[in-house]
mmCIF file of C-alpha atoms in Angstrom:
data_model
loop_
_atom_site.group_PDB
_atom_site.id
_atom_site.type_symbol
_atom_site.label_atom_id
_atom_site.label_comp_id
_atom_site.label_asym_id
_atom_site.label_seq_id
_atom_site.Cartn_x
_atom_site.Cartn_y
_atom_site.Cartn_z
ATOM 1 C CA UNK W 1 18.199 32.158 -13.492
ATOM 2 C CA UNK W 2 20.266 29.956 -12.562
ATOM 3 C CA UNK W 3 19.073 29.525 -8.936
ATOM 4 C CA UNK W 4 15.613 29.203 -10.710
ATOM 5 C CA UNK W 5 16.560 26.016 -12.705
ATOM 6 C CA UNK W 6 18.625 24.870 -9.398
ATOM 7 C CA UNK W 7 15.373 25.113 -7.567
ATOM 8 C CA UNK W 8 13.260 23.038 -9.683
ATOM 9 C CA UNK W 9 16.170 20.973 -10.228
ATOM 10 C CA UNK W 10 16.389 20.760 -6.196
ATOM 11 C CA UNK W 11 12.518 20.307 -5.589
ATOM 12 C CA UNK W 12 11.865 17.900 -8.856
ATOM 13 C CA UNK W 13 14.733 15.529 -7.241
ATOM 14 C CA UNK W 14 13.160 15.865 -4.413
ATOM 15 C CA UNK W 15 9.895 14.459 -5.112
ATOM 16 C CA UNK W 16 12.021 12.129 -7.094
ATOM 17 C CA UNK W 17 13.771 10.944 -4.014
ATOM 18 C CA UNK W 18 10.741 10.395 -2.458
ATOM 19 C CA UNK W 19 9.175 8.387 -4.347
ATOM 20 C CA UNK W 20 11.565 5.890 -4.944
ATOM 21 C CA UNK W 21 11.412 5.749 -1.030
ATOM 22 C CA UNK W 22 7.953 4.987 -0.751
ATOM 23 C CA UNK W 23 7.985 2.854 -3.473
ATOM 24 C CA UNK W 24 11.156 0.650 -2.576
ATOM 25 C CA UNK W 25 10.363 0.596 1.249
ATOM 26 C CA UNK W 26 6.307 -1.026 0.850
ATOM 27 C CA UNK W 27 8.763 -3.398 -1.450
ATOM 28 C CA UNK W 28 11.286 -4.320 1.087
ATOM 29 C CA UNK W 29 8.072 -4.212 4.091
ATOM 30 C CA UNK W 30 6.514 -7.650 1.788
ATOM 31 C CA UNK W 31 8.666 -9.660 1.850
ATOM 32 C CA UNK W 32 7.609 -12.543 3.966
ATOM 33 C CA UNK W 33 9.535 -13.519 7.094
ATOM 34 C CA UNK W 34 11.519 -17.052 7.798
ATOM 35 C CA UNK W 35 9.300 -19.529 9.628
ATOM 36 C CA UNK W 36 9.921 -20.954 13.187
ATOM 37 C CA UNK W 37 12.671 -23.506 14.640
ATOM 38 C CA UNK W 38 10.096 -26.506 14.726
ATOM 39 C CA UNK W 39 9.962 -27.583 19.052
ATOM 40 C CA UNK W 40 10.315 -30.867 19.825
ATOM 41 C CA UNK W 41 6.760 -32.435 21.185
ATOM 42 C CA UNK W 42 5.693 -32.393 24.917
ATOM 43 C CA UNK W 43 5.379 -35.620 26.476
ATOM 44 C CA UNK W 44 2.246 -35.283 28.677
ATOM 45 C CA UNK W 45 -0.658 -37.129 28.909
ATOM 46 C CA UNK W 46 -3.365 -38.308 27.121
ATOM 47 C CA UNK W 47 -6.046 -35.914 27.393
ATOM 48 C CA UNK W 48 -9.906 -36.849 27.313
ATOM 49 C CA UNK W 49 -12.280 -36.450 24.553
ATOM 50 C CA UNK W 50 -14.525 -33.531 25.106
ATOM 51 C CA UNK W 51 -18.222 -35.120 24.137
ATOM 52 C CA UNK W 52 -19.138 -33.224 21.823
ATOM 53 C CA UNK W 53 -17.052 -33.194 18.222
ATOM 54 C CA UNK W 54 -14.707 -30.029 17.439
ATOM 55 C CA UNK W 55 -16.226 -28.253 15.508
ATOM 56 C CA UNK W 56 -14.767 -27.415 11.646
ATOM 57 C CA UNK W 57 -13.632 -23.672 10.166
ATOM 58 C CA UNK W 58 -14.103 -23.946 6.114
ATOM 59 C CA UNK W 59 -12.394 -21.326 4.339
ATOM 60 C CA UNK W 60 -13.912 -19.161 2.512
ATOM 61 C CA UNK W 61 -12.137 -19.154 -1.021
ATOM 62 C CA UNK W 62 -12.990 -14.798 -1.301
ATOM 63 C CA UNK W 63 -13.486 -12.145 1.133
ATOM 64 C CA UNK W 64 -15.129 -9.972 -0.723
ATOM 65 C CA UNK W 65 -14.763 -6.086 -0.007
ATOM 66 C CA UNK W 66 -18.367 -4.110 -0.134
ATOM 67 C CA UNK W 67 -19.833 -4.029 -3.799
ATOM 68 C CA UNK W 68 -17.847 -1.122 -5.807
ATOM 69 C CA UNK W 69 -15.013 -1.160 -4.393
ATOM 70 C CA UNK W 70 -12.686 -1.999 -6.641
ATOM 71 C CA UNK W 71 -8.403 -1.565 -6.560
ATOM 72 C CA UNK W 72 -9.658 0.461 -10.250
ATOM 73 C CA UNK W 73 -11.217 1.973 -8.629
ATOM 74 C CA UNK W 74 -9.046 2.589 -5.831
ATOM 75 C CA UNK W 75 -6.181 3.366 -8.137
ATOM 76 C CA UNK W 76 -8.690 5.656 -10.705
ATOM 77 C CA UNK W 77 -9.191 8.042 -7.433
ATOM 78 C CA UNK W 78 -5.375 8.033 -5.627
ATOM 79 C CA UNK W 79 -4.273 8.729 -8.758
ATOM 80 C CA UNK W 80 -6.646 11.532 -9.737
ATOM 81 C CA UNK W 81 -5.979 12.674 -6.262
ATOM 82 C CA UNK W 82 -2.365 12.392 -6.325
ATOM 83 C CA UNK W 83 -1.993 14.954 -9.756
ATOM 84 C CA UNK W 84 -3.983 17.370 -7.963
ATOM 85 C CA UNK W 85 -2.458 17.765 -4.376
ATOM 86 C CA UNK W 86 0.798 17.548 -7.152
ATOM 87 C CA UNK W 87 -0.385 19.769 -9.815
ATOM 88 C CA UNK W 88 -1.489 22.489 -7.543
ATOM 89 C CA UNK W 89 1.816 21.928 -5.223
ATOM 90 C CA UNK W 90 4.153 23.084 -8.485
ATOM 91 C CA UNK W 91 1.970 25.832 -9.503
ATOM 92 C CA UNK W 92 4.236 27.490 -7.752
ATOM 93 C CA UNK W 93 7.190 27.577 -9.830
ATOM 94 C CA UNK W 94 4.272 27.640 -13.092
ATOM 95 C CA UNK W 95 4.151 25.105 -15.730
ATOM 96 C CA UNK W 96 6.892 23.758 -15.023
ATOM 97 C CA UNK W 97 6.687 21.968 -11.607
ATOM 98 C CA UNK W 98 2.920 22.309 -12.435
ATOM 99 C CA UNK W 99 3.881 19.501 -15.092
ATOM 100 C CA UNK W 100 5.867 17.339 -13.270
ATOM 101 C CA UNK W 101 3.962 18.042 -10.318
ATOM 102 C CA UNK W 102 1.269 16.299 -11.805
ATOM 103 C CA UNK W 103 2.892 13.609 -12.958
ATOM 104 C CA UNK W 104 4.852 12.185 -9.622
ATOM 105 C CA UNK W 105 1.086 13.268 -7.982
ATOM 106 C CA UNK W 106 -0.667 10.923 -9.976
ATOM 107 C CA UNK W 107 1.955 8.435 -9.558
ATOM 108 C CA UNK W 108 2.185 8.373 -5.747
ATOM 109 C CA UNK W 109 -1.825 8.900 -5.646
ATOM 110 C CA UNK W 110 -1.928 5.446 -7.650
ATOM 111 C CA UNK W 111 0.732 3.550 -5.488
ATOM 112 C CA UNK W 112 -1.252 4.806 -1.922
ATOM 113 C CA UNK W 113 -4.643 3.870 -3.987
ATOM 114 C CA UNK W 114 -3.723 0.556 -5.188
ATOM 115 C CA UNK W 115 -1.939 -0.793 -1.562
ATOM 116 C CA UNK W 116 -3.854 0.705 0.908
ATOM 117 C CA UNK W 117 -6.973 -2.025 -1.270
ATOM 118 C CA UNK W 118 -4.286 -5.088 -1.012
ATOM 119 C CA UNK W 119 -3.843 -4.330 2.567
ATOM 120 C CA UNK W 120 -7.462 -4.072 2.818
ATOM 121 C CA UNK W 121 -8.479 -7.228 1.332
ATOM 122 C CA UNK W 122 -5.018 -8.592 3.577
ATOM 123 C CA UNK W 123 -6.831 -7.544 6.968
ATOM 124 C CA UNK W 124 -10.363 -8.825 5.639
ATOM 125 C CA UNK W 125 -8.766 -11.876 5.531
ATOM 126 C CA UNK W 126 -6.443 -12.127 8.150
ATOM 127 C CA UNK W 127 -9.126 -11.327 10.583
ATOM 128 C CA UNK W 128 -11.345 -13.830 9.680
ATOM 129 C CA UNK W 129 -14.096 -11.200 8.351
ATOM 130 C CA UNK W 130 -16.017 -13.385 5.504
#
């Protein structure tokens, strides 16, 4: 009996460690980098004006993803898939392992779902695909 409880605690500890690692890794990578040092202007000859005016880019206030693709939907789908996978993974340890597997898998699924939405939205804005 003691070996089973040690095994259960080891598996739960490993899942919590993975969840914390994923959570802290996503926050650590979100910190902005430092700005580059300004360089001195280079003295060059003046350039003749172009015959046509330079087109100006107009910033778009919002860059929507496809209709129906919201952060709530991705979070819900990620949570449900994570809970299902966590519950199935915890079944070999019977009900005592399935319940924490559901909770931890659901939390990881929510993290993955919401993060994937934020990443996709950021990529669309950076690439100018709006």
